PDB file of C-alpha atoms in Angstrom:
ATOM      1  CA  UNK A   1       0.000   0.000   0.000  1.00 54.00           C
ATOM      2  CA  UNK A   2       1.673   3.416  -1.203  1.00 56.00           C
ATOM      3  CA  UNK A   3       2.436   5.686   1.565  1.00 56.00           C
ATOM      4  CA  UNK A   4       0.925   8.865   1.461  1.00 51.00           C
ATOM      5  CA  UNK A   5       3.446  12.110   1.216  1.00 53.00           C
ATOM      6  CA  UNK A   6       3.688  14.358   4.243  1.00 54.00           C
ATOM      7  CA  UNK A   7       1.468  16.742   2.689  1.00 53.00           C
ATOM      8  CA  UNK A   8      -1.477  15.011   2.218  1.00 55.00           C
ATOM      9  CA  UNK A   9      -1.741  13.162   5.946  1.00 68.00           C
ATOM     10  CA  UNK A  10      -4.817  14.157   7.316  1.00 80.00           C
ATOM     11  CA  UNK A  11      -4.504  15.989  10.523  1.00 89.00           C
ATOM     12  CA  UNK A  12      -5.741  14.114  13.807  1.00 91.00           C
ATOM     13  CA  UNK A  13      -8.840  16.135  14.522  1.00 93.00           C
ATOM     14  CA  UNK A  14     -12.256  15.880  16.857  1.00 93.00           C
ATOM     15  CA  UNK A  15     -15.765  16.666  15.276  1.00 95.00           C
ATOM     16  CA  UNK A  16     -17.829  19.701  16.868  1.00 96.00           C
ATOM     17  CA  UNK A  17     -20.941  21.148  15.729  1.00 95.00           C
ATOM     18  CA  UNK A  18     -20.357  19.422  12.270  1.00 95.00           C
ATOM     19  CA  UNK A  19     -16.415  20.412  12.016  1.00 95.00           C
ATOM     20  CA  UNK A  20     -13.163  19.063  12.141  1.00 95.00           C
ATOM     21  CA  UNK A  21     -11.374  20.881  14.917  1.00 95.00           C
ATOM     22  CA  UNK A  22      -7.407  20.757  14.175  1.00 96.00           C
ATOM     23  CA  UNK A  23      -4.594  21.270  15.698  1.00 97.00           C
ATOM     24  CA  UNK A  24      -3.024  23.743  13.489  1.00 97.00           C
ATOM     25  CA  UNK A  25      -5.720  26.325  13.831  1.00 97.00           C
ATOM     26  CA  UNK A  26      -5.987  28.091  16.827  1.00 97.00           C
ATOM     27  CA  UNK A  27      -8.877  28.192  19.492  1.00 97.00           C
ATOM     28  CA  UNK A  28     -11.015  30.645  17.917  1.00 97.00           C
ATOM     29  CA  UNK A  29     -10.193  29.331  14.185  1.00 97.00           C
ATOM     30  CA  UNK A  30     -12.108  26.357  15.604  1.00 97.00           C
ATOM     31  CA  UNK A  31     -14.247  27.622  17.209  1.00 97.00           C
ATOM     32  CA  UNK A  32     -15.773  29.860  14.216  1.00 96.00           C
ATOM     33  CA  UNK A  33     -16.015  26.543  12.388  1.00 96.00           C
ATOM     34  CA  UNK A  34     -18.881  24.932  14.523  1.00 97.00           C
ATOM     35  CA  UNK A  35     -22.567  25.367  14.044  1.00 97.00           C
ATOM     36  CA  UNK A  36     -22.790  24.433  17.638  1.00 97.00           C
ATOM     37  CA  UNK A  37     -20.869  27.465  18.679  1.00 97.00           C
ATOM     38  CA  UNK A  38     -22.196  30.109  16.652  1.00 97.00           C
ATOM     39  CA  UNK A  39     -23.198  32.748  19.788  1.00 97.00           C
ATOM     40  CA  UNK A  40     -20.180  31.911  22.245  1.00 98.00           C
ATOM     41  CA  UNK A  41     -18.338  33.147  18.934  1.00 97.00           C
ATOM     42  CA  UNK A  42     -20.523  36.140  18.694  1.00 97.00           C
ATOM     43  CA  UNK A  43     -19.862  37.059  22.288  1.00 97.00           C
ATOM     44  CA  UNK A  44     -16.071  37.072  21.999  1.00 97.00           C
ATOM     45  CA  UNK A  45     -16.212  38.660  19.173  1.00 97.00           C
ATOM     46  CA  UNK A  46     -18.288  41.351  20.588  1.00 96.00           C
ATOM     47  CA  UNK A  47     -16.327  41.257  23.701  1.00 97.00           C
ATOM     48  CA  UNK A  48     -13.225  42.268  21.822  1.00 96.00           C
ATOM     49  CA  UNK A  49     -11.590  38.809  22.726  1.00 97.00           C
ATOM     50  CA  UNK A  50     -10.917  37.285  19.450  1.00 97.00           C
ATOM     51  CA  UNK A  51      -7.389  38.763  18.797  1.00 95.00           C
ATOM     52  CA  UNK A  52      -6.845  37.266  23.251  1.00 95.00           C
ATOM     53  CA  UNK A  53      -8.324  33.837  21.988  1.00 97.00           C
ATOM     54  CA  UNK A  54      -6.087  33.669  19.281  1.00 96.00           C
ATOM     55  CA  UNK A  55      -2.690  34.513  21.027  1.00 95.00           C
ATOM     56  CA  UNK A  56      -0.500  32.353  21.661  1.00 95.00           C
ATOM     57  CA  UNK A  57      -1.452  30.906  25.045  1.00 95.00           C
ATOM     58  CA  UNK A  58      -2.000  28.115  26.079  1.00 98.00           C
ATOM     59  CA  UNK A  59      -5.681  28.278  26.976  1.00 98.00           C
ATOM     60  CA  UNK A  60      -7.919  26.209  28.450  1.00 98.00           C
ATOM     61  CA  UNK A  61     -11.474  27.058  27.315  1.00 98.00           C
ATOM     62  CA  UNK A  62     -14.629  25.907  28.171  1.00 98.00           C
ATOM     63  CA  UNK A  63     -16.989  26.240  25.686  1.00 98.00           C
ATOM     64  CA  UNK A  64     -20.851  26.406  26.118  1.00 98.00           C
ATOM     65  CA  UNK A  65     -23.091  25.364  23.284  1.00 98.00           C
ATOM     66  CA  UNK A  66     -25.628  27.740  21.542  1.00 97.00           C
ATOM     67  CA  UNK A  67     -28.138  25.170  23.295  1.00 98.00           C
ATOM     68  CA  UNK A  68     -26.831  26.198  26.604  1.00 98.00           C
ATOM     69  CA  UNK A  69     -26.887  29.782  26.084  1.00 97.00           C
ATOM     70  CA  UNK A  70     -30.408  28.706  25.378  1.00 97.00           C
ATOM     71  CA  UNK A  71     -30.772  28.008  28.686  1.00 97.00           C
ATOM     72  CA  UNK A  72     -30.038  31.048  30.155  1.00 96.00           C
ATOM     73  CA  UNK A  73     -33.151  33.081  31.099  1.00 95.00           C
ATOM     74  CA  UNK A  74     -34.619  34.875  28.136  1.00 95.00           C
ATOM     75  CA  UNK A  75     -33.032  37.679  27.225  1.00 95.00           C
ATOM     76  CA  UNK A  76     -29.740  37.349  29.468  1.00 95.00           C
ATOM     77  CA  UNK A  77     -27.241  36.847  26.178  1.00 95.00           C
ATOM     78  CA  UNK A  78     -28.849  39.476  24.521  1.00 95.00           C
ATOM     79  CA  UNK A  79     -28.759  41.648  27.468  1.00 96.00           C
ATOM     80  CA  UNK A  80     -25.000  40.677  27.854  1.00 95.00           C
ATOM     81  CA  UNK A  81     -24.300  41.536  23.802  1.00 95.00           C
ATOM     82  CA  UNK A  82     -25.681  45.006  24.280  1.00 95.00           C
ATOM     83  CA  UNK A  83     -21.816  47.551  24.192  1.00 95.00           C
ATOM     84  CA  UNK A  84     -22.998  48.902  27.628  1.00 97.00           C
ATOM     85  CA  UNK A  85     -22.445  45.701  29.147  1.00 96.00           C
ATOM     86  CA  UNK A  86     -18.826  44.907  27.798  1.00 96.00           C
ATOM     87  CA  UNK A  87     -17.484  44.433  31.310  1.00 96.00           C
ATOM     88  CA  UNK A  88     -19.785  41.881  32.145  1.00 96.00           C
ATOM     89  CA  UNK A  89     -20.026  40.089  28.614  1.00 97.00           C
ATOM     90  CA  UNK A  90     -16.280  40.077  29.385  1.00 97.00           C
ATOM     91  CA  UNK A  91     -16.334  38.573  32.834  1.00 97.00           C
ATOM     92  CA  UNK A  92     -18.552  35.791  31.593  1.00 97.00           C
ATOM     93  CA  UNK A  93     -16.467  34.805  28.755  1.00 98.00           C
ATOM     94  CA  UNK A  94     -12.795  35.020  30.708  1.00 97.00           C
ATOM     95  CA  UNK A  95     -14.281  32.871  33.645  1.00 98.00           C
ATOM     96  CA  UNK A  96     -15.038  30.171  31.117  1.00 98.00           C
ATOM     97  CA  UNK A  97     -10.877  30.282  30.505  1.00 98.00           C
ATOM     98  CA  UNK A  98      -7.577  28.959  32.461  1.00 98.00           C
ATOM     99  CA  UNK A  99      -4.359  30.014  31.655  1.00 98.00           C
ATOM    100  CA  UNK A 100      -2.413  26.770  30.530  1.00 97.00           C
ATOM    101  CA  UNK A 101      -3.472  23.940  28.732  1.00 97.00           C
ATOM    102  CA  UNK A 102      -5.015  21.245  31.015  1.00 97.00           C
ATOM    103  CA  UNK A 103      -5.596  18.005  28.833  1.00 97.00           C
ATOM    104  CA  UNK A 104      -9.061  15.327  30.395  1.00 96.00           C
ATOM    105  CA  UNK A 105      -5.967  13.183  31.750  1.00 96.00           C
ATOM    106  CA  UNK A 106      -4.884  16.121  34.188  1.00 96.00           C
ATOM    107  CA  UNK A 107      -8.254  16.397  35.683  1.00 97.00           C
ATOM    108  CA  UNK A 108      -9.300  15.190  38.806  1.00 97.00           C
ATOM    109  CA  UNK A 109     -12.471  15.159  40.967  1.00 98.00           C
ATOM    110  CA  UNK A 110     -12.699  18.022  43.103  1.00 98.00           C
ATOM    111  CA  UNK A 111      -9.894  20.095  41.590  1.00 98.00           C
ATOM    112  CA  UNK A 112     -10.491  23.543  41.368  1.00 98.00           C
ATOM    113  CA  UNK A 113      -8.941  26.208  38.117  1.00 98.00           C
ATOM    114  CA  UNK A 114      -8.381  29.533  38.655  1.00 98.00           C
ATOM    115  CA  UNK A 115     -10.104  31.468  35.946  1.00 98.00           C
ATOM    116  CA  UNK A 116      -8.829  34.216  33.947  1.00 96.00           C
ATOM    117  CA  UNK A 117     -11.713  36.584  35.369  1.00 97.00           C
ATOM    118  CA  UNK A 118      -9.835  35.717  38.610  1.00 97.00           C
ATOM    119  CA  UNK A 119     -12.452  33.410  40.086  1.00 98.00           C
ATOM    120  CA  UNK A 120     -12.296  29.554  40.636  1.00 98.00           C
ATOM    121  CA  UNK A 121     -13.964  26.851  38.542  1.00 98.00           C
ATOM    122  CA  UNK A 122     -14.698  23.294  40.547  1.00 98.00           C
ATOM    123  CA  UNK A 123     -14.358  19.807  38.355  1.00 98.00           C
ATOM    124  CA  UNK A 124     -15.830  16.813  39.614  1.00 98.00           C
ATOM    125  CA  UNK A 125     -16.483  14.054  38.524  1.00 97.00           C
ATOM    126  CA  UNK A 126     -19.961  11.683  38.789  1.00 96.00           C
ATOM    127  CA  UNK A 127     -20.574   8.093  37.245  1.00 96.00           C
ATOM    128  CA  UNK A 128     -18.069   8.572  34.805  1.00 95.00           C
ATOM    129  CA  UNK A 129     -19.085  11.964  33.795  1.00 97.00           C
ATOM    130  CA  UNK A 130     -17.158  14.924  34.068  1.00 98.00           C
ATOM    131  CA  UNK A 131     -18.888  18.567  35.276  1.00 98.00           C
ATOM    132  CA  UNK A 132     -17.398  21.768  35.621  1.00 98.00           C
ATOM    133  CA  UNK A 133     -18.648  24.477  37.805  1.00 98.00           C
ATOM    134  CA  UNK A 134     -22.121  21.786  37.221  1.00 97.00           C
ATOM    135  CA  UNK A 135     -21.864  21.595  33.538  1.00 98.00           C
ATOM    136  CA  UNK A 136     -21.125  18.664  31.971  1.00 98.00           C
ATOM    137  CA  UNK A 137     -18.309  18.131  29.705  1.00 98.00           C
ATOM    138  CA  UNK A 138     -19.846  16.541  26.379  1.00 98.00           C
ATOM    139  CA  UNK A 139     -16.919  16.538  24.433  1.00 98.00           C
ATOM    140  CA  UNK A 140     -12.828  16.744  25.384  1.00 97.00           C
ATOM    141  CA  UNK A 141      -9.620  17.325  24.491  1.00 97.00           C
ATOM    142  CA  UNK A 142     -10.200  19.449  21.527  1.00 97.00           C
ATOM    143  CA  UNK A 143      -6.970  20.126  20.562  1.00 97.00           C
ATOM    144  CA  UNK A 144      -5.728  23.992  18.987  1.00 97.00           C
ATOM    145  CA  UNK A 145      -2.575  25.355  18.144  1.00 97.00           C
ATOM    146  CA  UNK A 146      -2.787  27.672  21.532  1.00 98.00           C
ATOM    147  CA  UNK A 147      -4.838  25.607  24.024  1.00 98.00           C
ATOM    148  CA  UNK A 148      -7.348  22.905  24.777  1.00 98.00           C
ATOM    149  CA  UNK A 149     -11.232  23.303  24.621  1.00 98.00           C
ATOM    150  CA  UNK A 150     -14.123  21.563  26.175  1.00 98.00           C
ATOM    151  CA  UNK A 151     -17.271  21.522  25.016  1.00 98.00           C
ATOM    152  CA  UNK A 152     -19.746  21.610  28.135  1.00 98.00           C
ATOM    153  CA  UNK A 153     -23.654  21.963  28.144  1.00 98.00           C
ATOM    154  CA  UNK A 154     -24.218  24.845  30.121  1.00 98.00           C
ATOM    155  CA  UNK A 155     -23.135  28.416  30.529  1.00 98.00           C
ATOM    156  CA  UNK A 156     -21.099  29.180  34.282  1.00 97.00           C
ATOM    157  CA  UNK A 157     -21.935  32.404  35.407  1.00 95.00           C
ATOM    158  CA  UNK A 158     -19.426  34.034  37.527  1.00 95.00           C
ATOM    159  CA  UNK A 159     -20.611  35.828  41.427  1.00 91.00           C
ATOM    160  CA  UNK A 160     -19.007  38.722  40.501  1.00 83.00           C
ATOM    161  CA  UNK A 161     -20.084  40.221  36.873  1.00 75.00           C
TER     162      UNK A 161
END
């Protein structure tokens, strides 16, 4: 069977919201590529975080669906996406972020992450299932060029916004 050349190897990459997330792009890069993730984009974009997201790092991200944004009471994200309310779009978004990047096989069950907003996330785990801050982690390990991101099912609000 002919080898293929170096070129043409596909990249290792995990499927969210219908895309291959690689790691040569960056988080955001990613991130802007999954149907799933369409208003966390929006909010870092309209937090002025993109050009943060895409530094070089590492990051640890935490990434809540468009479902669980959904969740949120109605009209909190579009509340939070209004330019008066930078601060607090911005405390949201940077407490769902820890400096480093922290792979599934460095948590453990009760550890706690200090959050770029300053504040501390909990993990646990339950039955097999991983849960930060509550939400579950649906998918791991998503691998960038500047971090790691997991995809979790609900949004973790901060005490101080």
């Amino acid at each position: 069977m002919p080898v293929k050349p170096e070129a043409e190897k596909e990249e290792p990459y995990v499927l969210v919201g219908g895309a291959k997330m690689v790691p040569s792009k960056d988080i955001v890069d990613n991130a802007m590529g999954s149907a799933d993730h369409t208003t966390l984009v929006a909010a870092v974009k309209a937090a002025g975080l993109v050009e943060t997201l895409k530094g070089d790092g590492p990051f640890t991200v935490f990434a809540p669906t468009n479902a669980a944004f959904d969740k949120l009471p109605k009209g909190t994200v579009e509340n939070l996406l209004k330019p008066e309310n930078k601060g607090k779009l911005t405390s949201v978004l940077t407490y769902h972020v820890v400096p480093g990047a922290i792979k599934s096989g460095d948590l453990k069950n009760g550890q706690t992450l200090k959050t770029v907003q300053g504040e501390n996330l909990m993990i646990t785990e339950k039955d097999g299932k991983w849960f930060v801050n509550g939400a579950q982690i649906t998918i791991a390990d998503v691998i960038s060029s500047n971090g790691v991101t997991y995809v979790i099912d609900a949004v973790v609000l901060p005490k101080k916004m």
